[in-house]
XYZ file of C-alpha atoms in Angstrom:
626
model
C -0.153 0.211 0.041
C 1.355 3.626 -0.908
C 1.141 5.793 2.223
C 0.723 9.535 2.037
C 4.398 10.568 0.737
C 6.489 12.355 3.605
C 6.936 15.967 2.232
C 10.037 17.175 1.692
C 9.520 20.682 2.734
C 8.546 21.379 6.519
C 4.903 22.024 6.804
C 3.510 25.096 8.800
C 1.955 24.775 12.321
C -0.486 27.320 13.466
C 0.556 30.750 14.986
C -1.114 31.964 17.998
C -2.238 35.333 17.567
C -2.768 34.972 13.833
C -5.267 33.750 11.487
C -4.414 29.903 10.717
C -6.491 28.921 7.646
C -6.729 25.338 7.036
C -8.112 24.436 3.555
C -9.715 20.704 2.355
C -10.537 19.523 -0.918
C -13.150 17.048 -1.353
C -11.854 13.378 -1.388
C -13.196 11.868 -4.644
C -13.891 8.207 -5.213
C -10.343 6.935 -6.073
C -12.018 4.705 -8.692
C -11.434 6.649 -11.754
C -10.200 9.458 -13.593
C -11.005 12.836 -12.248
C -13.210 14.611 -14.631
C -13.466 18.642 -14.690
C -16.540 18.773 -12.617
C -14.685 17.515 -9.704
C -11.501 19.696 -10.511
C -13.480 23.132 -10.346
C -15.742 21.912 -7.519
C -13.171 21.451 -5.297
C -9.670 20.927 -5.887
C -8.892 24.191 -8.346
C -11.072 26.007 -6.006
C -9.464 25.378 -2.989
C -6.378 26.025 -4.556
C -6.952 29.242 -5.843
C -8.233 30.425 -2.009
C -4.925 28.945 -0.477
C -2.697 30.903 -2.943
C -4.416 33.702 -2.401
C -4.410 33.551 1.396
C -0.224 32.344 0.812
C 0.079 35.373 -1.408
C -0.898 37.523 1.482
C 1.726 36.045 3.809
C -1.250 33.831 5.349
C -0.061 30.963 7.614
C -2.235 28.056 5.397
C -2.240 24.191 5.113
C -3.749 22.446 2.268
C -5.082 19.170 2.610
C -6.659 16.506 -0.144
C -6.369 13.232 -1.300
C -8.678 10.101 -2.475
C -11.128 8.538 -1.127
C -10.537 4.797 -1.176
C -12.972 2.618 0.918
C -16.337 1.764 -0.020
C -18.462 -0.488 -2.390
C -17.511 2.100 -5.396
C -13.885 0.857 -4.875
C -14.399 -3.182 -4.713
C -16.973 -3.071 -7.829
C -14.637 -1.565 -10.015
C -11.936 -3.663 -8.730
C -14.042 -6.456 -9.553
C -14.490 -5.013 -13.293
C -10.852 -4.932 -13.826
C -9.748 -7.920 -12.272
C -7.906 -6.861 -9.538
C -7.844 -6.728 -5.643
C -9.201 -3.404 -4.186
C -5.702 -2.565 -3.088
C -4.176 -2.623 -6.347
C -6.885 -0.542 -7.893
C -6.501 1.976 -5.137
C -2.720 2.339 -5.777
C -3.424 2.459 -9.540
C -5.760 5.345 -9.474
C -4.430 7.302 -6.516
C -1.015 7.779 -8.799
C -3.481 8.897 -11.909
C -5.030 11.305 -9.552
C -1.892 12.979 -8.027
C -0.513 13.167 -11.944
C -3.953 14.991 -12.805
C -3.771 17.353 -9.877
C -0.135 17.767 -10.660
C -0.600 18.900 -14.039
C -3.194 21.100 -13.189
C -0.867 23.110 -10.865
C -2.542 22.203 -7.666
C -0.782 23.167 -4.616
C -1.345 20.788 -2.021
C 0.516 20.841 1.272
C -0.467 17.037 1.835
C -2.263 15.119 -0.585
C -2.616 11.789 0.593
C -5.461 8.923 0.776
C -7.910 7.392 3.416
C -6.620 3.859 2.789
C -3.542 4.673 4.850
C -1.980 3.164 7.973
C -3.461 6.014 10.544
C -7.043 6.110 9.212
C -8.557 3.183 11.187
C -7.111 3.428 14.001
C -7.998 7.028 14.247
C -11.691 6.729 13.114
C -12.221 4.073 16.130
C -10.689 6.473 18.639
C -13.148 9.313 17.618
C -16.009 6.848 17.369
C -15.050 5.467 21.057
C -15.046 9.255 22.061
C -18.512 9.472 21.054
C -19.642 6.146 22.186
C -18.482 7.549 25.663
C -20.198 11.010 25.147
C -23.799 9.196 24.569
C -24.360 10.625 21.228
C -24.022 7.413 19.458
C -27.463 5.134 19.892
C -28.254 1.591 18.560
C -31.667 0.201 17.219
C -33.290 -2.331 14.761
C -33.642 -0.607 11.362
C -35.549 -2.183 8.452
C -32.649 -2.883 5.744
C -33.328 -4.235 2.071
C -32.254 -7.663 1.280
C -31.892 -9.071 -1.995
C -32.781 -12.751 -2.276
C -30.727 -13.358 -5.476
C -27.517 -11.831 -3.614
C -28.213 -13.597 -0.470
C -27.357 -10.737 1.743
C -28.487 -6.956 2.411
C -27.826 -4.647 -0.389
C -25.548 -1.573 -0.064
C -26.906 1.534 -0.493
C -25.159 2.343 -4.032
C -26.155 -0.834 -5.137
C -29.975 -0.332 -4.724
C -31.956 1.851 -7.487
C -35.437 3.231 -7.432
C -37.764 6.470 -7.471
C -36.530 9.344 -5.268
C -39.558 10.163 -3.223
C -38.709 13.883 -3.093
C -38.227 14.572 -6.605
C -39.385 11.667 -8.808
C -36.356 10.913 -9.921
C -36.201 7.401 -11.198
C -32.454 6.032 -11.353
C -31.962 7.752 -7.323
C -29.345 5.194 -5.273
C -30.092 4.122 -2.197
C -27.913 6.898 -0.277
C -28.569 10.043 -2.661
C -30.956 10.996 -5.062
C -28.395 12.414 -8.228
C -31.026 14.713 -9.211
C -31.827 17.087 -5.929
C -29.295 16.049 -3.656
C -31.626 14.285 -1.311
C -29.750 12.442 1.627
C -31.904 9.186 2.163
C -32.027 5.813 3.086
C -32.636 2.777 0.613
C -36.003 1.884 2.114
C -37.198 5.383 1.491
C -36.943 4.745 -2.478
C -40.264 3.953 -4.297
C -40.043 0.684 -6.478
C -36.375 -0.261 -5.243
C -34.597 -2.722 -7.414
C -31.153 -4.518 -7.025
C -28.690 -2.862 -9.337
C -27.121 -6.124 -9.749
C -29.955 -8.450 -10.279
C -32.483 -6.151 -10.948
C -34.920 -7.760 -8.564
C -37.083 -5.870 -6.174
C -35.407 -6.297 -2.749
C -37.358 -7.225 0.690
C -36.811 -5.709 4.198
C -35.358 -7.450 6.833
C -34.136 -6.440 10.472
C -30.763 -5.516 11.188
C -29.102 -3.544 14.275
C -27.115 -0.347 13.506
C -25.579 2.297 15.041
C -27.038 6.079 14.646
C -25.263 9.342 15.395
C -27.468 11.820 17.223
C -28.008 14.809 14.954
C -30.924 16.557 16.668
C -29.321 17.271 20.063
C -26.208 18.894 19.210
C -27.902 20.342 15.908
C -28.921 23.495 17.684
C -24.980 23.541 18.934
C -24.032 23.387 15.412
C -26.366 26.156 14.264
C -25.169 28.699 16.896
C -21.639 27.923 15.966
C -22.378 28.770 12.299
C -24.547 31.994 13.511
C -21.309 32.955 15.209
C -19.245 32.667 12.406
C -21.933 34.702 10.337
C -22.618 31.958 7.827
C -25.706 30.214 6.514
C -24.797 26.722 5.144
C -25.595 24.659 8.084
C -29.428 25.917 7.706
C -29.073 25.142 3.993
C -27.404 21.813 4.844
C -29.954 20.761 7.837
C -32.959 21.775 4.888
C -31.693 19.199 2.489
C -31.790 16.140 4.883
C -34.105 17.031 8.181
C -33.181 13.640 9.731
C -32.930 13.953 13.897
C -29.994 11.168 13.429
C -27.560 9.628 10.710
C -26.971 5.646 10.524
C -23.239 5.427 10.531
C -22.899 1.711 9.664
C -23.975 -0.589 6.783
C -24.297 -4.357 5.846
C -22.072 -5.809 3.111
C -19.075 -3.504 2.983
C -15.769 -5.710 2.584
C -13.575 -3.070 1.912
C -13.908 -0.145 4.507
C -13.366 0.618 7.846
C -15.038 -2.118 10.308
C -16.895 -1.589 13.548
C -14.081 -1.839 16.335
C -14.075 -5.300 17.988
C -15.239 -4.266 21.157
C -18.779 -3.928 19.826
C -19.234 -7.698 19.175
C -23.021 -7.551 18.110
C -22.065 -5.438 15.194
C -19.179 -7.700 14.055
C -19.223 -7.984 10.308
C -20.399 -4.528 9.740
C -18.513 -1.398 8.486
C -18.824 2.246 8.972
C -20.813 4.502 6.400
C -18.170 5.305 3.827
C -19.448 8.895 3.627
C -19.062 9.253 7.470
C -15.770 7.457 7.452
C -14.452 9.738 4.314
C -15.180 12.834 6.334
C -12.711 11.654 9.115
C -10.125 10.951 6.118
C -9.254 14.546 6.077
C -7.620 14.103 9.480
C -5.997 10.909 8.814
C -4.498 12.226 5.795
C -3.101 15.180 7.576
C -1.898 12.889 10.510
C 0.135 10.491 7.835
C 1.550 13.137 6.274
C 2.696 15.555 9.072
C 4.051 14.521 12.981
C 2.091 17.322 14.795
C -1.147 16.993 13.047
C -3.245 17.847 16.180
C -1.604 21.350 16.257
C -4.251 21.843 13.271
C -7.001 19.295 13.755
C -7.355 19.236 17.760
C -5.635 22.664 19.090
C -7.103 23.265 22.209
C -4.708 23.352 25.115
C -6.015 24.634 28.395
C -9.288 24.733 30.238
C -11.842 27.410 30.572
C -15.295 27.229 32.695
C -18.265 25.804 30.831
C -21.249 27.869 30.698
C -23.679 26.219 32.604
C -26.918 27.983 32.007
C -28.626 24.889 30.549
C -27.593 22.547 32.724
C -31.045 21.668 33.706
C -31.673 20.914 30.039
C -32.118 16.932 30.172
C -30.477 16.508 26.544
C -27.183 15.091 25.348
C -26.335 17.977 23.827
C -22.669 18.911 21.667
C -22.903 22.252 23.241
C -21.932 21.170 26.564
C -19.769 18.653 28.295
C -20.153 17.922 32.518
C -18.342 20.927 33.685
C -15.268 22.405 31.317
C -14.534 22.660 27.559
C -11.384 23.394 26.149
C -10.695 26.433 24.662
C -7.921 27.013 21.886
C -5.057 28.936 22.003
C -4.795 29.521 18.421
C -7.299 30.346 15.729
C -7.786 27.592 13.234
C -10.589 28.251 10.473
C -11.289 25.358 8.460
C -12.294 26.160 5.145
C -13.875 23.029 2.655
C -14.360 23.325 -0.905
C -17.045 20.715 -2.402
C -19.582 19.644 -4.595
C -23.446 20.748 -3.847
C -24.069 16.843 -3.281
C -21.768 16.881 -0.353
C -23.256 20.034 1.714
C -25.335 17.986 4.302
C -22.263 15.563 4.823
C -19.855 18.514 5.323
C -22.426 20.866 6.829
C -24.358 18.653 9.406
C -22.727 15.452 9.528
C -19.108 16.291 9.982
C -19.456 18.882 12.647
C -22.112 16.968 14.535
C -19.186 14.386 14.754
C -16.501 16.665 15.929
C -18.392 19.132 18.098
C -19.302 16.962 21.150
C -15.282 15.824 21.458
C -13.516 17.473 24.477
C -11.249 18.871 23.596
C -13.263 19.607 20.318
C -11.607 18.680 16.815
C -11.775 21.787 14.287
C -15.143 21.967 12.890
C -15.717 23.810 9.403
C -15.909 27.463 9.600
C -16.643 27.784 5.811
C -18.180 25.545 3.520
C -17.518 27.047 -0.051
C -19.744 24.845 -2.476
C -20.460 25.272 -6.122
C -23.505 23.833 -8.059
C -22.608 21.610 -11.073
C -20.449 22.170 -13.985
C -22.639 20.313 -16.955
C -21.876 18.948 -19.920
C -24.353 18.645 -22.744
C -27.122 19.380 -20.260
C -26.345 16.750 -18.026
C -23.964 16.254 -15.161
C -20.444 14.770 -15.776
C -20.350 11.366 -14.754
C -17.157 9.050 -13.994
C -19.631 5.693 -13.893
C -21.061 6.470 -17.550
C -17.893 8.137 -19.260
C -19.606 11.574 -19.633
C -17.748 14.796 -19.775
C -14.093 15.668 -20.406
C -11.661 14.167 -17.964
C -8.421 15.210 -16.489
C -6.053 13.377 -18.613
C -8.106 14.692 -21.789
C -7.449 18.487 -20.842
C -3.645 17.170 -20.683
C -3.752 15.562 -24.386
C -5.242 18.941 -26.276
C -1.924 20.446 -25.986
C -3.230 23.605 -24.229
C -1.828 24.984 -21.206
C -2.714 23.873 -17.532
C -3.191 27.783 -17.006
C -6.042 27.919 -19.982
C -8.093 25.491 -18.369
C -7.890 26.743 -15.218
C -8.927 30.363 -16.252
C -11.864 28.739 -17.897
C -12.903 27.007 -15.418
C -12.854 29.561 -13.020
C -14.015 32.045 -15.099
C -17.260 29.370 -15.594
C -17.231 28.104 -11.662
C -20.967 27.597 -10.818
C -20.764 29.643 -7.395
C -24.252 31.887 -7.852
C -26.432 28.924 -7.414
C -26.749 28.159 -11.004
C -25.205 25.113 -13.167
C -22.823 26.228 -15.784
C -22.163 24.199 -19.141
C -19.075 23.141 -20.246
C -18.372 23.584 -23.966
C -15.534 23.734 -26.016
C -16.485 26.577 -27.925
C -16.778 28.545 -24.975
C -13.407 27.609 -23.668
C -11.971 29.134 -27.103
C -13.740 32.080 -26.806
C -12.986 33.326 -23.106
C -9.396 32.350 -24.227
C -9.316 34.176 -26.951
C -11.526 37.249 -25.896
C -10.504 37.280 -21.864
C -7.412 35.632 -21.311
C -6.012 36.785 -24.509
C -7.787 39.543 -25.530
C -8.029 41.566 -22.577
C -5.412 40.467 -20.066
C -2.975 39.438 -22.791
C -3.771 42.510 -25.075
C -2.916 45.161 -22.340
C 0.261 43.423 -21.252
C 1.500 43.522 -24.620
C 0.535 47.142 -25.188
C 1.963 48.230 -22.293
C 5.346 46.440 -22.530
C 5.684 47.736 -25.883
C 5.171 51.174 -25.079
C 7.358 51.175 -22.273
C 10.044 49.683 -24.405
C 12.504 48.171 -21.738
C 12.501 50.870 -19.099
C 9.714 52.849 -16.884
C 10.123 56.469 -17.951
C 10.817 59.231 -15.493
C 8.201 62.067 -15.562
C 7.667 65.553 -14.535
C 5.651 65.969 -11.064
C 2.378 68.447 -11.875
C 3.674 71.706 -10.260
C 1.215 74.333 -12.361
C -1.078 74.666 -9.456
C -4.671 73.069 -8.271
C -5.770 72.711 -11.656
C -5.122 69.195 -13.510
C -4.901 68.499 -17.078
C -7.338 66.467 -18.862
C -5.156 63.423 -18.355
C -4.391 63.910 -14.794
C -7.977 63.895 -14.376
C -8.178 60.463 -16.202
C -5.474 59.103 -14.009
C -6.787 60.517 -10.819
C -10.704 58.936 -11.835
C -8.778 55.324 -12.992
C -7.275 55.360 -9.576
C -10.140 55.998 -7.633
C -12.514 53.271 -9.318
C -9.197 51.118 -9.209
C -8.906 51.374 -5.688
C -12.493 50.243 -5.153
C -12.127 47.258 -7.425
C -8.898 46.183 -5.717
C -10.942 46.278 -2.340
C -13.814 44.360 -3.646
C -11.320 41.818 -5.043
C -9.886 41.269 -1.652
C -13.350 40.977 0.237
C -14.566 38.428 -2.922
C -11.447 36.289 -2.397
C -11.582 36.183 1.221
C -15.440 35.286 0.850
C -14.405 32.297 -1.630
C -16.312 33.967 -4.293
C -13.604 33.083 -6.541
C -15.022 33.695 -9.978
C -16.358 37.212 -8.640
C -12.667 37.847 -7.681
C -11.706 36.913 -11.362
C -14.323 39.400 -12.822
C -13.277 42.297 -11.088
C -9.875 41.323 -11.916
C -10.666 41.358 -15.854
C -12.914 44.451 -15.295
C -9.856 46.468 -13.887
C -8.256 45.589 -16.721
C -10.865 46.871 -19.234
C -10.270 49.987 -17.162
C -6.420 49.843 -17.870
C -7.254 49.615 -21.724
C -9.932 52.210 -21.810
C -7.377 54.585 -20.232
C -4.954 53.807 -22.423
C -7.417 54.212 -25.438
C -8.237 57.804 -24.262
C -4.621 58.672 -23.295
C -3.578 57.654 -26.691
C -6.395 59.707 -28.450
C -4.971 62.611 -26.097
C -1.225 62.696 -25.562
C 0.326 59.661 -25.922
C 2.458 61.115 -29.266
C 2.183 64.827 -28.248
C 2.700 65.285 -24.553
C 5.850 63.507 -23.002
C 5.203 64.342 -19.740
C 1.691 62.888 -19.445
C 2.644 60.215 -21.569
C 5.266 59.151 -19.183
C 2.523 59.752 -16.301
C 0.323 57.285 -17.916
C 2.672 54.422 -18.647
C 3.834 54.776 -14.950
C 0.443 54.030 -14.016
C -0.049 51.401 -16.347
C 3.164 49.408 -15.770
C 2.354 49.574 -12.220
C -1.311 48.242 -13.183
C 0.155 45.379 -15.023
C 1.823 44.292 -11.990
C -1.051 44.702 -9.664
C -3.364 42.422 -12.057
C -0.317 39.883 -11.696
C -0.683 39.604 -8.105
C -4.173 39.484 -8.689
C -4.370 36.805 -11.308
C -1.571 34.584 -9.602
C -3.904 32.346 -7.544
C -5.541 31.772 -10.990
C -2.793 31.195 -13.745
C -0.022 30.754 -11.519
C 2.374 29.412 -14.330
C 1.665 32.788 -16.576
C 2.087 34.771 -13.570
C 5.552 33.442 -12.651
C 6.661 34.297 -16.044
C 5.019 37.750 -15.775
C 7.301 38.830 -12.681
C 9.909 37.759 -14.736
C 9.589 40.264 -17.598
C 8.680 42.819 -15.014
C 11.928 42.054 -13.268
C 10.606 41.823 -10.027
C 10.698 38.932 -7.558
C 7.381 37.018 -6.231
C 5.974 39.322 -3.493
C 4.642 38.006 -0.319
C 2.276 40.082 1.601
C -0.614 42.231 1.452
C -1.731 43.827 -1.737
C -0.556 47.428 -2.069
C -4.008 48.173 -1.521
C -3.720 52.075 -0.933
C -0.758 52.934 -3.768
C -3.962 54.181 -5.983
C -4.182 57.147 -3.796
C -0.439 57.545 -3.472
C 1.449 59.521 -6.210
C 4.220 56.734 -6.496
C 3.227 52.762 -7.524
C 5.672 49.948 -6.403
C 7.447 49.881 -9.672
C 9.126 53.271 -9.608
C 10.518 55.188 -12.764
C 13.800 53.744 -14.114
C 12.905 50.651 -13.359
C 13.928 48.338 -16.191
C 11.498 45.400 -17.449
C 11.442 42.800 -20.088
C 10.246 42.682 -23.611
C 6.737 41.508 -24.840
C 8.196 38.696 -26.750
C 9.359 37.043 -23.264
C 5.925 36.328 -22.546
C 3.780 36.435 -25.930
C 3.847 32.552 -25.794
C 1.639 32.430 -22.923
C -1.171 34.054 -24.388
C -2.116 32.195 -27.875
C -5.187 32.394 -29.534
C -6.896 28.931 -30.292
C -8.412 28.440 -33.458
C -12.258 28.104 -33.672
C -12.067 24.812 -35.810
C -10.350 22.903 -32.489
C -13.666 23.126 -30.834
C -14.987 20.392 -33.105
C -12.153 18.136 -33.143
C -12.233 18.123 -29.336
C -15.596 17.540 -28.836
C -15.759 14.319 -31.127
C -12.068 13.445 -29.253
C -13.131 13.547 -25.797
C -16.248 12.938 -23.479
C -19.463 11.353 -23.633
C -22.122 12.106 -26.236
C -25.912 12.549 -26.145
C -28.083 9.866 -24.470
C -30.222 7.851 -26.829
C -32.785 5.587 -25.268
C -31.061 5.553 -22.138
C -27.888 4.433 -23.443
C -24.446 6.795 -23.319
C -22.701 6.857 -26.681
C -19.241 7.694 -26.126
C -16.212 8.544 -28.257
C -13.438 5.845 -27.954
C -11.346 7.759 -25.609
C -14.005 8.383 -23.253
C -14.908 4.234 -23.813
C -11.606 3.517 -22.907
C -11.852 5.495 -19.561
C -15.097 3.742 -18.596
C -13.705 0.161 -19.666
């Protein structure tokens, strides 16, 4: 078994008195190649956020990996004629290579199938059991006569009782994202034999959500968020089953609970603990991030007479962290309930508590030809497909982030639009502005005469003053958007600033660029500083491109707060007399894509439209499925 690679660099530890940012990317199933929907929904979005905070000098730990336990893994292993372990080893490597190509800057990239995971899951379970927030009772489960056993959730299909979707799974509806139990399905059927299962009694373990739901709500209210309310509305259950039958590749229930022999933890619950175990397998002092509490304070006993086993209180004391760790989790919409309710409901009863989510950043879906990307059906564009196009990772990053479905609406992936976004925005706006400025500056930022003619400003100076005022507002807006994980919003703000820079150049060119040397120099000094600032703003989005921009600007990679006030000062970060490179040094980073490529890539990659319930796939997509 491949363990999480021990990092060569020294990983950061939380620092007292500072805002310490713990970033996680949702753990995708290991059983296939990640598609672009997976990438923008979690890994790429989390990467932009982590890079933004690092660029401002923030203390960040960015954790990701693969979810390796569960029925999906064992079934895929059976299809490929290998063991589950062999399958995990194969696809873990593929996932890692895809994320490296996309330049995802994980501090730790691991896997739930590590030597730490099962002991850690058992320890957390034992603590929850001791707190009295886990109950057990008999419940009806689906039994397939032909399978001669209980049918696991994902092997049951039926009609969703919430939305009527006819191919809902026994754990969650893929159409409306409702979290359910297989027995709730209408007209359930075993996906292996197609038979309608019967129900049988079986004893299972349940985590109490109802009693510590108010505590979780209070926590989120204190943090100013509203994701928990949305997550609870998606489920409405007072308890959540955390054990399952028939799972032969997962985390078993501890042996000291003998009556549950043969049962395993529910993979969705178990996978949440993977964030912690992956961190623990990648760094020694993992508790500094996940369990930072080190001293006790008095607990508020106002509700001691309330006869509930609430996670909001322990018997007498609670542990207060001496460092502030804020957990930001990036995930798709089908994961909101598990991260927004189940995860904090697991962590908050523990004393000292684990770090619970501070902010959940979820997108809607990136769709393909009107439907969801699907690894199991081979529908969509996959990470290795992106590499085979010959485009750079930054082109895909820019397009996916410009199309990020963050405003409660799905967005559609099309090759035509990828080309349009590249040609009109990345090349046509960002590249165009950089080219014009570098050509005009021609190697050295010009000196200029300061305005000394009295209170009356020339028309160009008025334009510069007006631009600086608007740019200052946009920069503050950008910072606010990135801090709130509104990543597409931040990119749109950056593009708006670039458009403003182009407009200023156009106006100045019409007025003075060829006639008034002093005012021309003032415009160029402003514009070269704008290029530098745009590079800083774009660094989280297109890091390789920006690395080259820093080189052509002859500046080192800046770290620390943005120059948020330079627009209201007379002098920018790049001063007159500073030497810069030529446009030819970065011209290759901003290349137009021929529109006819869209049809070629559409035929070459990804699933095609469904016909009579069957997915027609290109050869490449079919090979991925097979």
